[in-house]
Each structure stands twice: as structure tokens, then as C-alpha cells.
Coordinates of C-alpha atoms in Angstrom, one line a residue:
M256 CA 118.8 100.1 87.7
G257 CA 121.2 103.7 87.9
A258 CA 119.1 105.1 84.8
L259 CA 116.1 104.0 85.7
A260 CA 116.1 105.6 89.4
P261 CA 116.0 109.1 88.6
V262 CA 112.5 108.4 85.9
L263 CA 111.3 106.6 88.4
I264 CA 111.6 109.8 90.9
N265 CA 109.9 112.0 88.6
Q266 CA 107.5 110.6 87.1
P267 CA 104.9 112.9 89.2
D268 CA 107.1 115.5 87.3
I269 CA 106.0 114.5 84.0
A270 CA 102.8 113.1 85.4
R271 CA 101.0 116.4 86.0
Y272 CA 100.9 116.5 82.6
G273 CA 99.2 114.2 81.5
H274 CA 95.0 114.3 81.0
S275 CA 93.8 111.4 81.4
Y276 CA 94.2 107.9 83.9
G277 CA 95.9 106.6 80.8
D278 CA 97.7 109.2 80.4
V279 CA 100.0 108.4 83.1
T280 CA 99.4 104.5 83.8
W281 CA 100.5 102.2 80.8
S282 CA 102.1 104.2 78.6
Q283 CA 104.4 105.5 81.4
G284 CA 104.7 102.0 82.7
F285 CA 105.7 100.7 79.2
G286 CA 107.2 103.5 78.0
I287 CA 110.0 104.1 80.3
L288 CA 111.0 100.1 81.0
T289 CA 110.8 99.7 76.9
S290 CA 113.1 102.6 76.5
K291 CA 115.1 102.4 79.4
V292 CA 116.0 98.6 78.9
L293 CA 116.5 98.5 74.7
V294 CA 119.1 101.3 75.1
M295 CA 120.9 99.4 77.5
F296 CA 120.7 97.0 75.1
L297 CA 121.4 99.0 72.3
S298 CA 124.7 100.0 73.8
T299 CA 125.8 96.6 74.2
A300 CA 125.0 95.0 71.4
T301 CA 126.4 98.2 69.1
T302 CA 130.3 98.1 71.3
A303 CA 130.1 94.4 71.0
A304 CA 130.0 94.6 66.6
A305 CA 132.2 97.5 66.8
T306 CA 135.1 95.7 68.7
Q307 CA 134.4 93.0 65.8
V308 CA 134.6 95.6 63.6
L309 CA 137.0 97.8 64.3
G310 CA 139.5 95.9 66.9
Q311 CA 138.5 97.7 70.1
S312 CA 135.9 98.1 72.4
Y313 CA 134.1 102.3 72.5
W314 CA 131.9 103.0 75.7
N315 CA 131.2 106.8 74.2
V316 CA 129.4 107.2 71.7
W317 CA 132.0 110.7 70.7
D318 CA 134.6 107.6 70.1
L319 CA 133.0 105.5 68.7
Y320 CA 132.1 107.7 66.2
D321 CA 135.7 109.6 65.4
A322 CA 136.4 105.9 64.9
I323 CA 134.4 105.3 62.6
L324 CA 135.6 108.1 60.5
D325 CA 139.1 107.1 61.0
Q326 CA 138.5 104.1 59.3
Y327 CA 135.9 103.9 57.0
W328 CA 135.6 108.3 55.5
T329 CA 133.8 107.3 52.4
A330 CA 130.5 109.5 51.6
G331 CA 128.1 107.3 53.3
A332 CA 129.7 106.8 57.0
R333 CA 130.0 110.8 57.2
A334 CA 126.5 111.2 56.2
G335 CA 125.4 108.3 58.5
I336 CA 127.7 110.2 61.5
V337 CA 126.0 113.7 60.5
F338 CA 122.6 112.3 60.8
A339 CA 123.2 109.8 64.1
S340 CA 125.2 113.4 65.7
F341 CA 121.7 115.1 65.0
G342 CA 119.5 112.3 67.0
M343 CA 122.3 112.1 69.7
M344 CA 121.9 115.6 70.0
L345 CA 117.5 115.6 70.1
A346 CA 117.9 112.8 72.7
V347 CA 120.7 115.1 74.7
L348 CA 117.8 117.8 74.6
V349 CA 114.9 115.8 75.5
T350 CA 116.2 113.5 77.7
N351 CA 117.9 117.1 80.5
A352 CA 114.0 118.2 79.5
G353 CA 112.1 115.2 80.7
S354 CA 114.5 114.1 83.2
N355 CA 116.8 116.9 85.0
S356 CA 115.6 120.3 84.0
L357 CA 111.3 119.6 84.2
P358 CA 111.7 117.7 87.7
V359 CA 114.8 120.5 89.7
G360 CA 112.6 122.7 88.7
A361 CA 109.3 121.2 90.5
D362 CA 110.9 120.9 92.9
L363 CA 112.1 124.0 93.2
T364 CA 109.3 125.6 92.7
G365 CA 107.8 123.3 95.8
I366 CA 110.2 124.0 97.6
F367 CA 110.8 128.4 96.8
P368 CA 107.0 128.8 96.1
R369 CA 107.3 132.9 96.5
W370 CA 110.2 133.4 94.1
L371 CA 110.7 130.6 91.8
T372 CA 108.6 128.4 89.1
I373 CA 109.3 125.8 86.6
V374 CA 110.8 128.2 84.5
R375 CA 112.7 129.6 86.4
G376 CA 114.0 127.1 88.8
Q377 CA 115.0 125.0 84.5
V378 CA 116.5 128.4 84.5
L379 CA 118.3 128.1 87.5
C380 CA 119.2 124.5 87.0
A381 CA 121.2 125.1 83.4
I382 CA 123.8 127.8 85.0
L383 CA 124.1 125.2 88.3
A384 CA 124.5 122.6 85.9
P385 CA 128.7 123.2 84.9
L386 CA 129.2 123.6 88.5
L387 CA 129.2 119.8 89.2
V388 CA 131.7 119.1 86.2
P389 CA 129.2 116.8 84.1
W390 CA 132.4 116.6 81.4
K391 CA 134.6 114.4 84.4
I392 CA 131.6 112.1 84.8
I393 CA 131.9 111.6 81.2
A394 CA 135.5 110.9 80.9
S395 CA 135.7 106.9 81.5
A396 CA 132.8 103.8 81.8
T397 CA 134.3 103.4 85.5
A398 CA 133.5 107.1 86.5
F399 CA 130.5 107.2 84.8
L400 CA 129.1 104.1 86.1
T401 CA 130.6 104.8 89.6
F402 CA 128.2 108.0 89.1
L403 CA 124.7 105.6 87.8
G404 CA 125.6 103.2 90.6
S405 CA 125.5 106.2 93.1
Y406 CA 122.0 107.3 92.1
T407 CA 120.1 104.2 93.0
V408 CA 122.1 104.5 97.0
F409 CA 120.5 107.9 97.0
L410 CA 117.6 107.6 94.9
M411 CA 115.7 104.2 95.5
P412 CA 114.8 105.0 99.2
I413 CA 112.4 107.8 98.8
C414 CA 111.5 105.9 95.6
A415 CA 110.2 103.1 98.3
C416 CA 109.4 106.1 100.6
M417 CA 106.5 106.6 98.2
I418 CA 105.4 103.1 97.2
V419 CA 104.9 102.3 100.5
D420 CA 103.3 106.2 102.0
Y421 CA 100.5 105.6 98.6
W422 CA 100.2 101.5 98.8
L423 CA 100.4 100.8 102.8
V424 CA 99.8 103.7 104.7
R425 CA 97.3 106.0 103.2
K426 CA 95.6 103.4 101.4
G427 CA 95.7 105.4 97.7
N428 CA 93.9 108.3 99.5
L429 CA 95.1 112.3 98.9
H430 CA 92.4 114.7 100.2
V431 CA 93.8 116.9 97.3
P432 CA 92.2 120.5 99.4
S433 CA 94.8 119.2 102.6
L434 CA 97.5 119.6 99.3
Y435 CA 97.1 123.3 99.0
T436 CA 96.9 124.8 102.4
T437 CA 99.6 125.5 104.7
A438 CA 97.6 125.3 107.9
S439 CA 98.8 122.9 111.0
E440 CA 95.5 121.0 110.6
S441 CA 96.6 120.1 107.3
P442 CA 97.3 116.0 107.1
Y443 CA 101.1 116.9 104.2
S444 CA 101.9 119.7 107.1
Y445 CA 104.1 117.3 109.4
C446 CA 106.9 118.6 111.1
K447 CA 106.5 122.2 110.0
G448 CA 106.6 121.1 106.7
W449 CA 109.7 118.1 107.0
N450 CA 108.6 114.8 106.9
M451 CA 110.5 113.6 109.7
R452 CA 109.9 109.9 109.1
M453 CA 111.0 109.7 105.3
L454 CA 113.9 111.2 106.5
A455 CA 114.8 109.1 108.9
A456 CA 113.5 106.9 105.7
W457 CA 116.2 107.8 103.7
T458 CA 118.9 108.4 105.7
A459 CA 119.1 103.8 106.6
G460 CA 118.6 103.5 103.5
V461 CA 121.4 105.5 102.1
A462 CA 123.4 104.4 104.6
F463 CA 123.2 101.1 104.5
T464 CA 125.1 100.9 101.1
V465 CA 126.8 104.2 100.7
H466 CA 129.6 102.6 101.5
G467 CA 129.8 100.3 98.8
V468 CA 130.2 103.8 96.5
A469 CA 134.0 104.1 97.4
G470 CA 134.7 100.3 97.3
S471 CA 133.9 101.0 93.5
L472 CA 136.5 103.6 93.6
D473 CA 139.1 102.0 95.4
A474 CA 138.4 98.0 95.7
D475 CA 140.6 98.2 98.7
S476 CA 139.2 100.8 100.6
V477 CA 136.5 98.3 102.0
A478 CA 135.4 94.9 102.5
E479 CA 133.9 92.8 100.0
A480 CA 131.3 92.1 101.6
S481 CA 130.5 96.4 101.0
K482 CA 131.2 96.1 97.8
N483 CA 128.4 93.0 97.3
M484 CA 126.6 95.0 99.0
Y485 CA 126.7 98.2 96.9
K486 CA 125.9 95.8 93.5
L487 CA 122.6 94.9 95.8
G488 CA 122.2 98.9 96.4
F489 CA 119.4 99.5 94.4
L490 CA 117.2 96.9 96.4
L491 CA 118.5 96.6 99.5
S492 CA 118.2 100.5 99.9
L493 CA 115.6 100.3 98.1
F494 CA 113.8 97.6 101.0
M495 CA 115.5 98.9 103.9
G496 CA 114.3 103.0 103.7
G497 CA 110.0 100.8 102.7
L498 CA 111.3 98.9 105.3
V499 CA 111.7 101.6 107.4
Y500 CA 109.0 104.4 106.8
Y501 CA 106.7 101.3 106.6
S502 CA 107.4 101.0 110.9
L503 CA 107.8 104.6 111.8
C504 CA 104.1 104.8 110.0
L505 CA 102.7 102.2 112.4
I506 CA 104.8 103.9 115.2
W507 CA 104.4 106.9 114.8
P508 CA 101.2 107.3 113.1
V509 CA 100.3 109.6 109.5
K510 CA 97.4 111.7 110.0
M511 CA 96.0 110.5 106.6
V512 CA 92.2 114.3 106.6
P513 CA 91.9 117.1 107.6
R514 CA 91.0 116.9 111.2
G515 CA 87.1 116.2 112.3
A516 CA 87.3 115.4 107.8
G517 CA 85.8 111.7 107.5
G518 CA 86.1 108.2 109.0
E519 CA 88.3 105.4 107.8
L520 CA 89.0 105.6 104.1
G521 CA 88.9 102.3 102.1
F522 CA 91.8 101.7 98.9
E523 CA 91.3 105.0 96.9
A524 CA 88.3 106.1 98.2
L525 CA 88.8 109.4 97.3
A526 CA 89.6 109.1 93.6
A527 CA 86.1 108.7 92.7
N528 CA 85.5 112.1 94.1
E529 CA 89.3 113.4 92.8
G530 CA 90.3 113.9 96.1
F531 CA 87.5 115.4 97.9
F532 CA 85.0 114.1 100.4
D533 CA 81.3 114.4 99.3
D534 CA 80.7 117.1 101.5
E535 CA 82.7 119.2 100.1
N536 CA 80.7 122.0 98.1
V537 CA 83.8 121.9 95.4
G538 CA 83.2 120.5 91.8
T539 CA 85.7 118.9 89.2
I540 CA 89.3 120.8 89.2
T541 CA 89.7 121.2 85.0
G542 CA 92.8 123.9 86.1
V543 CA 90.1 126.3 84.3
R544 CA 91.0 130.3 86.3
E545 CA 88.2 132.1 87.7
G546 CA 86.1 133.8 85.2
E547 CA 87.6 131.7 81.8
E548 CA 85.6 129.5 79.3
V549 CA 84.9 125.6 79.2
H550 CA 83.1 124.2 75.8
G551 CA 81.4 127.8 76.1
T552 CA 79.8 128.4 80.2
Q553 CA 82.0 130.8 82.1
H554 CA 83.4 128.9 85.3
G555 CA 82.1 129.5 88.5
A556 CA 83.4 131.7 91.5
A557 CA 85.8 130.1 93.7
D558 CA 83.9 129.0 96.8
S559 CA 84.9 130.0 100.9
K560 CA 88.4 127.3 100.7
G561 CA 88.7 129.4 97.7
F562 CA 88.6 126.3 95.2
V563 CA 87.1 127.1 92.1
C564 CA 83.3 125.2 92.0

């Protein structure tokens, strides 16, 4: 579950490259779950098989490769390790680009849009990554599993708020023009840009289970109940964060649409117009710049709100 947590949170950063609804539903839902579960199964099966053949369990794939070459220094074994190593290199590059570099770049761009782009954010991520001393994280299975477990504690409250906000609070309605303005009447401006409900929900979800992290490092540092809560950290932090966020939204209602726009909205009522109201003078969003041609026709000028029609 710890390995799945970052992918669940970073999904919108990857989904932004989809061209249709189908590109980001079945493909991601099936691909992410299957690939993660398959990787975990293959890792466990490989370690178990290697234990029978080599007489020792290797959780780190590089140690496993070394052990294979130590005992089977043959042309076939050496060639196999070469191809396997290239596969691991490709996997590391793709994982860091999709799960780490790209989401960091997208988040930093959202925070500092005046100075950063997604590419600049990715470069900054690569520069700062060594400061996290990742070689210590993968030094042992215990340290690595503790690191993955802490992911769930800190990330799942965010996932819960995303789920509750879309499905229960906003009922699947996002007003697209309001996403691209800093005006105070925007339903996404919150408190000077800070969603205090979500900050409170995240804090509650983390505080509910974070004490168990110490128990995974030092078994005698916390009570047994705390360690058991940490083992269920994925579910407990998810439900606590979602419960607090939904409760706060009931007490402190979220603004759904801009002031004076629309009325009560049904589930995904704005989806048919791609996030616009019927009376708004905007066309389909294509991502094409003003003046460029779309299928042989020139794109129109921007309307009074700054959106290209």
C-alpha cells in the first residue's frame, strides 16, 4: 500500500496528458493496480526462489545479481544479468519521471508559477534529491519498509480529501474558468489560496497514525496499540482525513460556483460543457494557442474573460 500511495496522489499530474476520458480511467485504474500488485508478487516470488537456490534471502535486487554471478559465473548468467540490469535502469528512469520528477515539477509550478515551469521543477527535483540521502533509505529492508509505510501516513489523508471533495462535496463539478483566476470570488481561492479545511484534515489524518512510525524503528518506544494502528495506517489515515474534511465542509460549506453563477448542480452537471455553464461564451478547450490552426481552421480570438473561443 505504501508503494501505491504516491501514485494515487500523483494521478492528476499524469492524467493531464490524456486526450479523452477513457485515456485516464480504465488504463490507469487497471494499469496502476495490476503493475503494483504484480511487482510485489514477482519480488516476493523471486526472493523465495533465490532462497532455495542460493541459500540466502536477498531483498535488494542488486545484491541478488551479485550473488548470482558469484555462484554462476557463466556466459548465460552474465548475459542475463546485463539484460536484467538494463531493464532495471529503464524501470528506475520511468518511475522517477512518472512518479517523482513530473509530479514535483507540476506541484512547484502551481506554487511558484511566476518563476518555475514543470521542466524547471523537474530539474530542481533532480538537484535536491541527493539531499534526501536515498542510499540510506535502501540500505536495509527495515529502513525501506519504514520509508514506504510513512508514505501512507502522510499521503493518504490528501487522497481522502481529493476523493471526498470530488465525489461528496462538489459532486463531480469543477468550474474550469475559475481554476485559472486568482479573483477572490473564485470558488477555489479559499482563504487567500489556502484550503484550511484540507490542512486541518491532513493534520488530523497524519496525527492519528504518525506516532506508530517510531514503533517501526524502535519496538520499545511506543505502546503495542500504537504499532498496530501504524500497521493499518493506510486505512486509518485515509478514513480519518476524509471524515474530518467532510465534517468541516458540512460546518463550513465550500463555495461551489462563482458568486451569482448557476444554482443547484446535479452530479457532474458541468461535465457535458467541459466545466462551463451553458450561458458562458466559451468553446471547447483544445489547448491550441490563439491564432493557430485547428484542422485547417484558424482558432478564434479570446473573449472578454481571456478564454479562447
